[in-house]
Coordinates of C-alpha atoms and ligand atoms in Angstrom, one line a residue:
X905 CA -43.6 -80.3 12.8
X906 CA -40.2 -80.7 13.2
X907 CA -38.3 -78.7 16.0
X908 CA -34.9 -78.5 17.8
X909 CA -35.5 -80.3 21.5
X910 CA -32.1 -79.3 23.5
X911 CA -32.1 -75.5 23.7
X912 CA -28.7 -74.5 22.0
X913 CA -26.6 -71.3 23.4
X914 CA -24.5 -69.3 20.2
X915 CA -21.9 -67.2 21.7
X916 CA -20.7 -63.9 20.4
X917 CA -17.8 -63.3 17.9
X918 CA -15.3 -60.8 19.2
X919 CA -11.4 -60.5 19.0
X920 CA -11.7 -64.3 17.4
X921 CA -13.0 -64.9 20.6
X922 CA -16.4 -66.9 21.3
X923 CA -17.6 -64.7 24.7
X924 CA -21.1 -64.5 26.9
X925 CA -21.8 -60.6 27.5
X926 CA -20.2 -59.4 30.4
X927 CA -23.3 -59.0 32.6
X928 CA -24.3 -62.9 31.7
X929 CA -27.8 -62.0 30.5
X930 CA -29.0 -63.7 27.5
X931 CA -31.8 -63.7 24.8
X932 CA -34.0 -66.6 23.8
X933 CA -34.1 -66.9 20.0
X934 CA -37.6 -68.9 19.0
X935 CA -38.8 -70.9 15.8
X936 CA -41.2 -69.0 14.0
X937 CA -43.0 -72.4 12.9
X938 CA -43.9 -73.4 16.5
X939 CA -43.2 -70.4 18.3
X940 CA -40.7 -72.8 20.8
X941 CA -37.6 -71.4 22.2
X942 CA -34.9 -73.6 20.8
X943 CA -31.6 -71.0 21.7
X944 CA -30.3 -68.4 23.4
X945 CA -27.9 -66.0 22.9
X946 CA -25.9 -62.8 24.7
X947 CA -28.1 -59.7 25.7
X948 CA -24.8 -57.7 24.9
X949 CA -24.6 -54.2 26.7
X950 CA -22.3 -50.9 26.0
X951 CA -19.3 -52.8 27.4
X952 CA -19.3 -55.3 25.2
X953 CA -19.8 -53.0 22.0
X954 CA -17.1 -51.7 23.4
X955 CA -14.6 -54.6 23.5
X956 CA -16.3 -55.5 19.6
X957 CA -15.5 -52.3 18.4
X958 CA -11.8 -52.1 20.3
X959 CA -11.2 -55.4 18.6
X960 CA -12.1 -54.3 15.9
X961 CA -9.6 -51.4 16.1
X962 CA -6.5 -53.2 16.9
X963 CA -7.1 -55.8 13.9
X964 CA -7.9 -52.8 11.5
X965 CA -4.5 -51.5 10.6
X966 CA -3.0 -55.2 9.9
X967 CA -6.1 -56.0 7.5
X968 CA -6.0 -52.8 5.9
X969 CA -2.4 -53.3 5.2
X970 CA -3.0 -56.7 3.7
X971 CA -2.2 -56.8 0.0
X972 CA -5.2 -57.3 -1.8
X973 CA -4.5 -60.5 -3.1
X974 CA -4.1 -62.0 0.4
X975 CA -7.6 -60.6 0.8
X976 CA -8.7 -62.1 -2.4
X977 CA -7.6 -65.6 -1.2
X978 CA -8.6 -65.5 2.0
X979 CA -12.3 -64.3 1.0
X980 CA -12.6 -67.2 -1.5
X981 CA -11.8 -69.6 1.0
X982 CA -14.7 -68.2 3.3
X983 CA -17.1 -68.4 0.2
X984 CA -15.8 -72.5 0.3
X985 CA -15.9 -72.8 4.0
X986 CA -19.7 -71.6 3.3
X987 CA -20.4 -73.5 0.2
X988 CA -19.1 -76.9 2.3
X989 CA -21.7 -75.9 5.1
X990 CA -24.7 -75.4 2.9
X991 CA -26.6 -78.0 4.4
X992 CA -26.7 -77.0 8.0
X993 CA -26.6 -73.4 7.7
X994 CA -29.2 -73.8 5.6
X995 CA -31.3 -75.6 8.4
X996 CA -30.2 -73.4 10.3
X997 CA -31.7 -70.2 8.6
X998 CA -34.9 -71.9 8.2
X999 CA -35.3 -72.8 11.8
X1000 CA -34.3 -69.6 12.9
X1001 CA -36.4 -67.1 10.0
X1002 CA -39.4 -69.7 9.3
X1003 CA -38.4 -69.5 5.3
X1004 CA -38.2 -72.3 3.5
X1005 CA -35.0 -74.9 3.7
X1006 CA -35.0 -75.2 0.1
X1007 CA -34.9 -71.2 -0.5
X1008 CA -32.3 -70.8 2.4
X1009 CA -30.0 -73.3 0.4
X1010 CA -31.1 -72.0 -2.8
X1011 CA -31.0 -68.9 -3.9
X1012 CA -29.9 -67.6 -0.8
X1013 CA -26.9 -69.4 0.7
X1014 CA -25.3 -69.7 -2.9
X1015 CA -26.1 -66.2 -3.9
X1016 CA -24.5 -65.0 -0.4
X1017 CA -21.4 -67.1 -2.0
X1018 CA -21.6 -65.7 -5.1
X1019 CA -21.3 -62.3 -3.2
X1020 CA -18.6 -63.1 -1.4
X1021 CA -16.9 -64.7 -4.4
X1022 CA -17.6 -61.5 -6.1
X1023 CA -16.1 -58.8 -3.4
X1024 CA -13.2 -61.0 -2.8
X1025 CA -12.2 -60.6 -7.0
X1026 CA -13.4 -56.5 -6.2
X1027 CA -10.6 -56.1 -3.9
X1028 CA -8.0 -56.0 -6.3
X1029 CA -10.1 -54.2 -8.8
X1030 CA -10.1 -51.0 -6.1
X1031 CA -7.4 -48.5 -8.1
X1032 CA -7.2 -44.8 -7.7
X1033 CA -6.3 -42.4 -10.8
X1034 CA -3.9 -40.3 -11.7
X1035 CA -5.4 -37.1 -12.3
X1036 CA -3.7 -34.4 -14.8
X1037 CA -3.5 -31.7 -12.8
X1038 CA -0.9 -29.6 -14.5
X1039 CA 2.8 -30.6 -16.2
X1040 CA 5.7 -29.6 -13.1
X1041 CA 3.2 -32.3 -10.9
X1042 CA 2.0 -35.9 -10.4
X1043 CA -1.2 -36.1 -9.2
X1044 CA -3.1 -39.2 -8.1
X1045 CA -5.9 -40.6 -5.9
X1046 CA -6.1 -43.2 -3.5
X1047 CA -9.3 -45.2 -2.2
X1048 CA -8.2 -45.9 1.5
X1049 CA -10.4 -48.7 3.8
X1050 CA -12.4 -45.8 6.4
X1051 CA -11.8 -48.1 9.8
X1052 CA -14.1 -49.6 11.6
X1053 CA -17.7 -50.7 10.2
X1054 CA -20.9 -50.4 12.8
X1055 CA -23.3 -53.0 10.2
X1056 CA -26.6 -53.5 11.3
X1057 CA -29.1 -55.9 9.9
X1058 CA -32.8 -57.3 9.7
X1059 CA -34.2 -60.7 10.4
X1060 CA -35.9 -61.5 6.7
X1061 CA -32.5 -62.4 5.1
X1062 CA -30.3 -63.1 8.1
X1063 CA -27.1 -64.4 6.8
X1064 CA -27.3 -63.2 3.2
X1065 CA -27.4 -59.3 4.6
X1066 CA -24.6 -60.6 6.7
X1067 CA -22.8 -61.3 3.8
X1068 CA -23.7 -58.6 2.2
X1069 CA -22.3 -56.3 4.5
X1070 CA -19.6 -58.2 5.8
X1071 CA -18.1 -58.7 2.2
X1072 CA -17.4 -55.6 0.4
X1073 CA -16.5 -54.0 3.8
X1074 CA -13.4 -56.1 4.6
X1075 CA -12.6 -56.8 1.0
X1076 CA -11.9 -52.6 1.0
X1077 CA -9.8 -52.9 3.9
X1078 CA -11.9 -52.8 6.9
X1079 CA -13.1 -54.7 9.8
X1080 CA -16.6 -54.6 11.1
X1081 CA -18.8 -55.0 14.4
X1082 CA -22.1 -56.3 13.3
X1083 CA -25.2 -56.7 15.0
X1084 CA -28.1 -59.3 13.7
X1085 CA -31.7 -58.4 14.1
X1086 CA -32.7 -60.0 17.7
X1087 CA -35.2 -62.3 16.1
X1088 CA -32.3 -64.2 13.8
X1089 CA -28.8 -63.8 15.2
X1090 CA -27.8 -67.5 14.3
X1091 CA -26.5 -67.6 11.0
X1092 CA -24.6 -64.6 11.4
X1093 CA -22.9 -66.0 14.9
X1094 CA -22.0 -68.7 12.4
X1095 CA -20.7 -67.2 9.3
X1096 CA -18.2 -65.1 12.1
X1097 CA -17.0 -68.6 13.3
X1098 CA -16.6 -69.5 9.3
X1099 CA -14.4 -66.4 8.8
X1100 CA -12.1 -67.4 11.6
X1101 CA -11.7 -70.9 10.1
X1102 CA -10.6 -69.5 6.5
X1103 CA -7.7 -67.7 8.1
X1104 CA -9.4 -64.0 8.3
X1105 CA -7.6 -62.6 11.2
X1106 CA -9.5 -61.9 14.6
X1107 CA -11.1 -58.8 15.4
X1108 CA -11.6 -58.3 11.5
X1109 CA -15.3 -60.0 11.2
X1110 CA -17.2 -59.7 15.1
X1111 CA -20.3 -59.9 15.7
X1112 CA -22.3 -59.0 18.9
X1113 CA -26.0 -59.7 19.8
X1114 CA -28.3 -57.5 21.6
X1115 CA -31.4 -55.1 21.7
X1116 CA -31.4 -52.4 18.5
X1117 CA -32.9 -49.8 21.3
X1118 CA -30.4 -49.7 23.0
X1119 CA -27.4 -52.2 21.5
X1120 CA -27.3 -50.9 18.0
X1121 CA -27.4 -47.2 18.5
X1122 CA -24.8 -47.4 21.3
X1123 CA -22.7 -49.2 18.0
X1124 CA -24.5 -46.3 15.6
X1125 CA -22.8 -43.7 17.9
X1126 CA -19.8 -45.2 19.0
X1127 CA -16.7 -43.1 18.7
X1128 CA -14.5 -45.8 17.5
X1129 CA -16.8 -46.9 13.9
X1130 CA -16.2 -44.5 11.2
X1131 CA -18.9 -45.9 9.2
X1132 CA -22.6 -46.9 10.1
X1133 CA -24.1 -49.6 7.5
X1134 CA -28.0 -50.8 8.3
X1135 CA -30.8 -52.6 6.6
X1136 CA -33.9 -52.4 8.3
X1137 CA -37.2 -50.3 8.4
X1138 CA -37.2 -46.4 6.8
X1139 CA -38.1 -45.4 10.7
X1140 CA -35.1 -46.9 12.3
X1141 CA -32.9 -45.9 9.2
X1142 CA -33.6 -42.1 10.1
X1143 CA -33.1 -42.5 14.1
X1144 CA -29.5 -43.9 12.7
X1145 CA -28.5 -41.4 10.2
X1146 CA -29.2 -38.7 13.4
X1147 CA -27.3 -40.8 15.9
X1148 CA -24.4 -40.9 13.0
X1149 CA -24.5 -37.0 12.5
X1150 CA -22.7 -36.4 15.6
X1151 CA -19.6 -38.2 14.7
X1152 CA -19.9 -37.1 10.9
X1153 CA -20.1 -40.9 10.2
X1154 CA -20.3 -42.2 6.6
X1155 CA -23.3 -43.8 6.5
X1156 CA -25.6 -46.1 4.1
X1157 CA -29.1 -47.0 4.3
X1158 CA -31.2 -50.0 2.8
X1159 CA -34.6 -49.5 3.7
X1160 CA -37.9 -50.1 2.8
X1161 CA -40.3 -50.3 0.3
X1162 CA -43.5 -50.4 -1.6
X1163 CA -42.2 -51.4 -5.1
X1164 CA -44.6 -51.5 -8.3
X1165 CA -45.1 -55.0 -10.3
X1166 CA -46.5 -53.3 -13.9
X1167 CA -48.3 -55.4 -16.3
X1168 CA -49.0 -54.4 -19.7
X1169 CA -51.6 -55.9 -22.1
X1170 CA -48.9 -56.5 -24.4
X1171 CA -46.8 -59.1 -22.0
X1172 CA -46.7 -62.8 -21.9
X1173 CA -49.7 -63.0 -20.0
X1174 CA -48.3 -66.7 -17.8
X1175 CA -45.1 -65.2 -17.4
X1176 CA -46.5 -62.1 -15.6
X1177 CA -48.9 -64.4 -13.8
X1178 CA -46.4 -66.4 -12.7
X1179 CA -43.4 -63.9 -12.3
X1180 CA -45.6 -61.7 -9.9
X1181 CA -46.6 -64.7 -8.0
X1182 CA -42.9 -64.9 -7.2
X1183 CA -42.3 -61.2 -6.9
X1184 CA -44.6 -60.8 -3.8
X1185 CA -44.8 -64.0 -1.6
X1186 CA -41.0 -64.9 -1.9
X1187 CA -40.0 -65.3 1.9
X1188 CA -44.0 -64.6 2.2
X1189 CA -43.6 -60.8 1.3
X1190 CA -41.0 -60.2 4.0
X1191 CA -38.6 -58.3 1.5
X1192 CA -38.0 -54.9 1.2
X1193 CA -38.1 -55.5 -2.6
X1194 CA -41.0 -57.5 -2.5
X1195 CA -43.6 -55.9 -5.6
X1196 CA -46.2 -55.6 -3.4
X1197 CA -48.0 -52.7 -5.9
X1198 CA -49.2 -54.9 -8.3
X1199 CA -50.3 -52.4 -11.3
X1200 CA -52.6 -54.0 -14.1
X1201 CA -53.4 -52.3 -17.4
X1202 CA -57.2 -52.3 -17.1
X1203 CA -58.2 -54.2 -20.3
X1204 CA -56.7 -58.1 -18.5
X1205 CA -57.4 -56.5 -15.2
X1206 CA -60.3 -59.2 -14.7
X1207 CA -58.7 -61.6 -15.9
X1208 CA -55.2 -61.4 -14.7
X1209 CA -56.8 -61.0 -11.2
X1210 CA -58.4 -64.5 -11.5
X1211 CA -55.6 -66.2 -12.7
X1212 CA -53.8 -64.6 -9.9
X1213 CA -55.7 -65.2 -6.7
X1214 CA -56.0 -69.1 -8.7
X1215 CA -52.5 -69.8 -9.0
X1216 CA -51.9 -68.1 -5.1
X1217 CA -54.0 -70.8 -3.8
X1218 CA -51.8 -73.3 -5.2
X1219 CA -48.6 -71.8 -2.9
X1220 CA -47.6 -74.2 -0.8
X1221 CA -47.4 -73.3 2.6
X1222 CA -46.4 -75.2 5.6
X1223 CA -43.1 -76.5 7.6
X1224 CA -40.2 -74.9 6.1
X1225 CA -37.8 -77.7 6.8
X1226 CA -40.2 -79.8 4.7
X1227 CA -38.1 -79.1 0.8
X1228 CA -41.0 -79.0 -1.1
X1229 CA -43.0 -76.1 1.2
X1230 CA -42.5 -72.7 -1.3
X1231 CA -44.0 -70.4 1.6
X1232 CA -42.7 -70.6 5.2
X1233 CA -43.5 -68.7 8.6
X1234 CA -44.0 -65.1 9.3
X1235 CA -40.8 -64.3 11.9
X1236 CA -43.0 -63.4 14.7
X1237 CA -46.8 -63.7 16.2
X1238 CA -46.4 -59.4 16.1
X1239 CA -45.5 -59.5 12.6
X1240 CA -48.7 -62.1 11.5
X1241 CA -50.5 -59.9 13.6
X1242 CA -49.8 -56.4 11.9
X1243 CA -49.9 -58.0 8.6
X1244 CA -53.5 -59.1 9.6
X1245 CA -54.7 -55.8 11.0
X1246 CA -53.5 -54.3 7.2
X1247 CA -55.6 -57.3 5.6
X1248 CA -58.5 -55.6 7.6
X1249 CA -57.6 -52.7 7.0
X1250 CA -57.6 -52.6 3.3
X1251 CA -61.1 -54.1 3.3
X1252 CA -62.8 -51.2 5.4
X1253 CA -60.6 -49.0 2.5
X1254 CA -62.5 -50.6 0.2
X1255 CA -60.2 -53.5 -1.3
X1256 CA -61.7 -57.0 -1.7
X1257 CA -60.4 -59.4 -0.7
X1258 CA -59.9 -61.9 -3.7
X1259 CA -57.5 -64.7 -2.2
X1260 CA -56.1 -65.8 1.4
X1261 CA -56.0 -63.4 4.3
X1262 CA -56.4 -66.1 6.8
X1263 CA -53.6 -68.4 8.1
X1264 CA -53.7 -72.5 6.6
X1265 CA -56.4 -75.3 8.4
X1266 CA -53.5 -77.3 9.4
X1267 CA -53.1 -78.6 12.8
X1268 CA -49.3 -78.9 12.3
X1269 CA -49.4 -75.3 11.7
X1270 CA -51.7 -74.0 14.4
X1271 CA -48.5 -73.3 16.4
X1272 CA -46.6 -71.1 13.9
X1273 CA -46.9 -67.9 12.7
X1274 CA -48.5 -69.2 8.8
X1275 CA -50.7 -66.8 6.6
X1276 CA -51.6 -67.6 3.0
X1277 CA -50.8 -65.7 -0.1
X1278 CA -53.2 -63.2 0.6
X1279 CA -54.3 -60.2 -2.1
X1280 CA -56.6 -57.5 -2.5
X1281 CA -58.2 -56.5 -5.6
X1282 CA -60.3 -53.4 -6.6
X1283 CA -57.7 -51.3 -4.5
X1284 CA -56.8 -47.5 -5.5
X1285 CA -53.1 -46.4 -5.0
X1286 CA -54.0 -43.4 -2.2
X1287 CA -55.2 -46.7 0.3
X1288 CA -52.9 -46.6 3.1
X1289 CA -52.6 -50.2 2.1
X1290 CA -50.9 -49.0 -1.4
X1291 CA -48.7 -47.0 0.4
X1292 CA -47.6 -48.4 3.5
X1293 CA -45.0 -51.3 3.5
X1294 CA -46.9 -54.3 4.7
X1295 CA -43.8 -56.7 5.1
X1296 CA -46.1 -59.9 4.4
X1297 CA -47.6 -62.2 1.7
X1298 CA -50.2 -59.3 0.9
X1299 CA -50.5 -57.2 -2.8
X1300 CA -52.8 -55.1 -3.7
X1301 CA -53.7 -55.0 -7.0
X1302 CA -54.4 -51.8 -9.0
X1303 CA -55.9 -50.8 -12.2
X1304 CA -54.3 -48.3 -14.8
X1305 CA -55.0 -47.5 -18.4
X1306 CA -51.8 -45.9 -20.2
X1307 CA -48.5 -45.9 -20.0
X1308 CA -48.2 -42.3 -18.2
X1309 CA -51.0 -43.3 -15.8
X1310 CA -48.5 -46.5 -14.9
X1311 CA -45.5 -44.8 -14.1
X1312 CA -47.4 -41.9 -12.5
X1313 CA -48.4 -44.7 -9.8
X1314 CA -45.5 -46.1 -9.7
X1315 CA -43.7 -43.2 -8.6
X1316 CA -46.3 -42.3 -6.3
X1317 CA -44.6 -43.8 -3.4
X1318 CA -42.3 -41.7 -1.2
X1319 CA -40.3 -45.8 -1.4
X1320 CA -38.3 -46.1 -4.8
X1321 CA -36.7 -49.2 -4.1
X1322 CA -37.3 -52.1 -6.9
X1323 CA -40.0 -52.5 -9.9
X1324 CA -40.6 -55.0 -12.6
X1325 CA -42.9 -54.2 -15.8
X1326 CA -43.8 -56.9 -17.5
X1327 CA -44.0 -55.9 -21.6
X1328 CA -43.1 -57.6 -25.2
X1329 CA -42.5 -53.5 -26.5
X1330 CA -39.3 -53.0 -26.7
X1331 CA -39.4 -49.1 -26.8
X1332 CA -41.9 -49.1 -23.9
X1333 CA -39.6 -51.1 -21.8
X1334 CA -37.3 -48.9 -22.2
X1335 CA -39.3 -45.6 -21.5
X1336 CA -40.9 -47.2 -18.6
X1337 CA -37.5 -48.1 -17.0
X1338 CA -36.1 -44.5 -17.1
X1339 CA -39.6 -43.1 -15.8
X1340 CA -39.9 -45.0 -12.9
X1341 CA -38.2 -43.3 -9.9
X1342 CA -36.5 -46.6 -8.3
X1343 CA -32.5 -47.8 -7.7
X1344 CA -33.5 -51.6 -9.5
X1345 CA -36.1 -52.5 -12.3
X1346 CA -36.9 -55.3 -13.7
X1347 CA -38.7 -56.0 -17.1
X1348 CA -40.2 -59.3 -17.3
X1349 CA -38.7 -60.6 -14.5
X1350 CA -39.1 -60.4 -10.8
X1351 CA -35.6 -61.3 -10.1
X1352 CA -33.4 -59.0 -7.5
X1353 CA -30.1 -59.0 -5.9
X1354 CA -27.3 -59.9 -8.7
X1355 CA -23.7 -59.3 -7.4
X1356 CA -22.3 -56.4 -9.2
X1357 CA -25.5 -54.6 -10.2
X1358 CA -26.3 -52.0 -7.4
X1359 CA -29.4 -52.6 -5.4
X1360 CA -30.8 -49.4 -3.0
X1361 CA -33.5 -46.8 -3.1
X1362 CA -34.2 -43.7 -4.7
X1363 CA -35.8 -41.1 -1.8
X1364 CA -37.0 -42.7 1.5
X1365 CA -36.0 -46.4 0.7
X1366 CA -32.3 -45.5 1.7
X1367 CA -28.6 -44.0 0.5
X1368 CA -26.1 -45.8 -1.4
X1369 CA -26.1 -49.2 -2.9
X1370 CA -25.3 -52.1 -2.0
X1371 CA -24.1 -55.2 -4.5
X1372 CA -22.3 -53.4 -6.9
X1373 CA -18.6 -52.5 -7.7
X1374 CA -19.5 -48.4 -5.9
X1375 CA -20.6 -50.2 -3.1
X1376 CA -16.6 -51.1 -2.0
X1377 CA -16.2 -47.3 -3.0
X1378 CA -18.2 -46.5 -0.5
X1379 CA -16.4 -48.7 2.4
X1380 CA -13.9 -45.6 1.4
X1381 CA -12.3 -42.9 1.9
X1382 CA -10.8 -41.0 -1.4
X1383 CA -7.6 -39.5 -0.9
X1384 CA -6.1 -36.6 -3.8
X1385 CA -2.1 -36.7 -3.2
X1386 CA -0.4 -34.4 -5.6
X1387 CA 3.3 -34.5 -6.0
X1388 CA 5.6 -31.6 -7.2
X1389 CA 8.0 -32.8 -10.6
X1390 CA 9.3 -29.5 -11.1
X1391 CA 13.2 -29.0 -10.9
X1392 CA 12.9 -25.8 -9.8
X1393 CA 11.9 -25.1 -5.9
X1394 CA 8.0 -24.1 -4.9
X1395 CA 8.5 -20.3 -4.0
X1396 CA 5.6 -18.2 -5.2
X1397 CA 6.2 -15.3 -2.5
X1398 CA 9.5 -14.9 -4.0
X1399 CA 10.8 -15.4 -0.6
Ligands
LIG583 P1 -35.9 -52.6 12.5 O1 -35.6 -51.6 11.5 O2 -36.4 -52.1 13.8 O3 -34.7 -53.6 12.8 C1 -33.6 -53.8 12.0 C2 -32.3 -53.9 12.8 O4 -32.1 -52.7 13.4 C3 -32.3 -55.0 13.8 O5 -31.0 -55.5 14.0 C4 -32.7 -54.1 15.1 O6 -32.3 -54.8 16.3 C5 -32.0 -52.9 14.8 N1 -32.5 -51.7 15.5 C6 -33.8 -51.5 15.9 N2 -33.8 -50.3 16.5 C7 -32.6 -49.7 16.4 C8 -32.1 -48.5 16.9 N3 -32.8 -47.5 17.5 N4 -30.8 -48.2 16.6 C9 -30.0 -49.1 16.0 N5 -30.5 -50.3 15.6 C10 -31.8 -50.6 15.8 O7 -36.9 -53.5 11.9 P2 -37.8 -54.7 12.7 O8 -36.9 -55.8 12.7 O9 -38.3 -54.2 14.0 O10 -39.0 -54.8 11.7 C11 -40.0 -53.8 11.8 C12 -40.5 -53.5 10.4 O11 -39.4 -53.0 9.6 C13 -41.1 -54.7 9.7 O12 -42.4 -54.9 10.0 C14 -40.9 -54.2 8.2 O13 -42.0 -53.5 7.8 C15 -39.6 -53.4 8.3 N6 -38.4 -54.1 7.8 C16 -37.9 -53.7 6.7 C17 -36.8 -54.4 6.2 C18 -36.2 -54.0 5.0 O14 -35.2 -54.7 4.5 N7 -36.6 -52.9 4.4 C19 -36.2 -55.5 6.9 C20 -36.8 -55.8 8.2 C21 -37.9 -55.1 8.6 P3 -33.4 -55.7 17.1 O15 -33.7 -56.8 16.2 O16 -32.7 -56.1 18.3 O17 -34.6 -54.8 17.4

């Protein structure tokens, strides 16, 4: 196996500034495939989120005065600073996340341009609207940047939630202080240097490394952010939302999830195979959208479970800087170890075990944090296994027999996140798509995360969305100004 030998130190981003934390303690960062320490990085404290966020301050009224257009331009010439970088930030986010170098490139790196390519046309899109109050006045709205952004993020998709925060938040106006998950801060100490190149002033895009505990809800709190933005687990998302309520911060949530896969007898019967393959052990399972319900109507149940757990074996699993590995590392030996201790789990519940669960008999891999596509079969949706996110390469797979009996499962979940059905009935994919209770679905295809179409969960997978056009709305404020035309003076006391 490959591996970084010199250990590398990644400052933080604040003020344009590259800067240590001010008490000189550091964090090592590790490789997921061999479990070495190749980096280090800050082990920020208070003081330093409060420098980020006073940064932050001083550059926000300059960038929220920016004409849009200057925003525009300087936004697409972060997306090329990016797109001239693929290569290395790609190697990057696979020695730093364990997923493979060939996903990190592609999809992810040229989706997180895509995004960024997307917000930077948004910004001049953002209009208010005149409002017809009444004839003797002019009445109109205005969608103003809120400030300062706290933006917190998780280690499965470390640079592509960094864009995904960082872009519609400064193409509304506003500058941000985020914080990477502790596992994966690279890529996003990176992409901050990348903004500075394009020409995006310092102190609008900072980022600062440190402890969530104790790091990240200092930030959540801090008087100086008007808006909190995080991506993580549903647990953390609610210790955030109560840190927030103090302040009355604006606040959205992307959090996690237990999404269905639905196969009908009537679909392509390779294509769901295949799609749901895809749909659960992309960045092996570690996605909050990952469909890791896999609902089968119970006359190809057989069947599609043995072409399943076939095709799984065929995954390839191993180094993730090798480009034609399709399944990388799990981000940390307490992650493998959870995802493990569900495997067991669902097998006392009763599930069998019909493919994987163990890691691969590699020696190269003995090091890493490796499990194969894993999945259990047989399994009824009240398992704490059907209910609990896994955050791994496991699904369970579950039986239905109608229609109503498949979205009833599906929505049994208190996630709503993402679905797919797979179907060739028009009218059924329809119906099934407004029953099931979830922000995204797909129908025959497993496919998530397209700039402009909103992604976020219905009840406990989060608030807002993210992705879309509403998502710059809600890196605003709305402001009603009303404006008297009459000729004749306001005096309704008849003073
Ligand atoms: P967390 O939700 O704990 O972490 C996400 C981010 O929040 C990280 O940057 C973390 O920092 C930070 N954080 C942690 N605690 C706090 C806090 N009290 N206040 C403010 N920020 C905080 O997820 P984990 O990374 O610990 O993963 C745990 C589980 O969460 C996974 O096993 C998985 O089930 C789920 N998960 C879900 C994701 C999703 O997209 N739905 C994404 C990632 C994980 P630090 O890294 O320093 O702890």
């Amino acid at each position: 196996m490959t591996t970084a030998t010199a250990i590398a130190h990644y400052p933080m981003v604040i003020g344009g500034e590259r800067v240590d934390a001010l008490n000189g303690e550091t964090m090592d960062v590790s490789n997921p495939a061999t479990n070495e320490v190749y980096a280090t990085v800050p082990r920020s404290g208070p003081e330093d989120v409060d420098r980020a966020v006073e940064a932050a301050s001083k550059a926000f009224p300059g960038w929220a005065r920016t004409a849009a257009s200057k925003r525009t331009t300087l936004m697409l010439r972060f997306a090329e600073k990016l797109q001239e970088q693929v290569e290395s930030l790609a190697e990057a986010e696979a020695i730093n996340s364990g997923k493979p170098v060939a996903f990190a490139a592609k999809p992810e790196l040229l989706h997180s341009i895509e995004v960024l390519v997307y917000y930077a046309g948004a910004a001049t899109k953002l209009t208010g609207e005149t409002v017809p109050v009444s004839s003797h006045s002019f009445s109109y709205t205005l969608r103003e940047p809120i400030g300062v952004c706290g933006q917190i993020i998780p280690w499965n998709y470390p640079l592509m939630m960094a864009v995904w925060k960082i872009a519609p938040a400064i193409a509304a106006g506003n500058t941000v202080v985020l914080k990477p998950a502790s596992a994966t801060p690279v890529t996003a100490l990176l992409l901050a240097q990348l903004a500075l190149d394009s020409g995006i002033p310092p102190g609008v895009v900072n980022v600062i490394t440190g402890p969530g505990a104790s790091v990240g809800s200092y930030l959540a709190g801090h008087p100086g952010i008007g808006k909190v933005a995080f991506t993580g687990e549903t647990a953390t998302g609610r210790t955030i939302m109560k840190i927030a309520a103090d302040g009355m911060k604006r606040v959205t949530l992307e959090l996690g999830g237990k999404s269905a896969n639905i196969v009908f007898a009537d679909a392509n019967f390779e294509d769901a195979v295949n799609g749901s393959l895809f749909a659960i052990y992309y960045n092996s399972g570690q996605s909050c959208e990952a469909r890791s319900r896999l609902l089968i109507e119970r006359s190809i149940y057989d069947r599609f479970v043995a072409s399943f757990a076939e095709k799984a074996q065929k995954i390839r699993v191993g180094n993730p800087l090798d480009p034609s590995t399709q399944m990388g590392a799990i981000i940390s030996p307490a992650q493998l170890e959870s995802i493990k201790s569900y495997v067991d789990l669902g097998r006392q519940e009763g599930a069998e075990l019909v493919t994987g669960g163990g890691s691969p008999d590699e020696d190269a891999l003995r090091a890493g944090n490796f499990l194969l596509p894993t999945a259990l079969a047989n399994a009824h949706n009240r398992m704490r296994v059907a209910q609990e996110e896994i955050f791994g390469p496991v699904v369970v797979m579950i039986p239905f027999d109608d229609e109503e009996e498949a979205i009833r499962l599906a929505n049994d979940s208190i996630y709503g996140l993402a679905g797919t059905l797979w179907t060739q009935n028009l009218g059924r994919a329809h119906r099934v798509a407004q029953g099931v209770q979830t922000g995204l679905l797909g129908v025959n295809t497993p496919a998530t995360g397209t700039p402009g179409l909103p992604f976020g969960g219905y009840k406990q997978s989060g608030i807002g969305r993210e992705l879309a056009f509403e998502t710059l709305k809600l890196y605003t404020e709305l402001k009603g100004v009303q404006i008297n035309t009459s000729t004749r003076p306001v005096n309704p006391w008849r003073l």
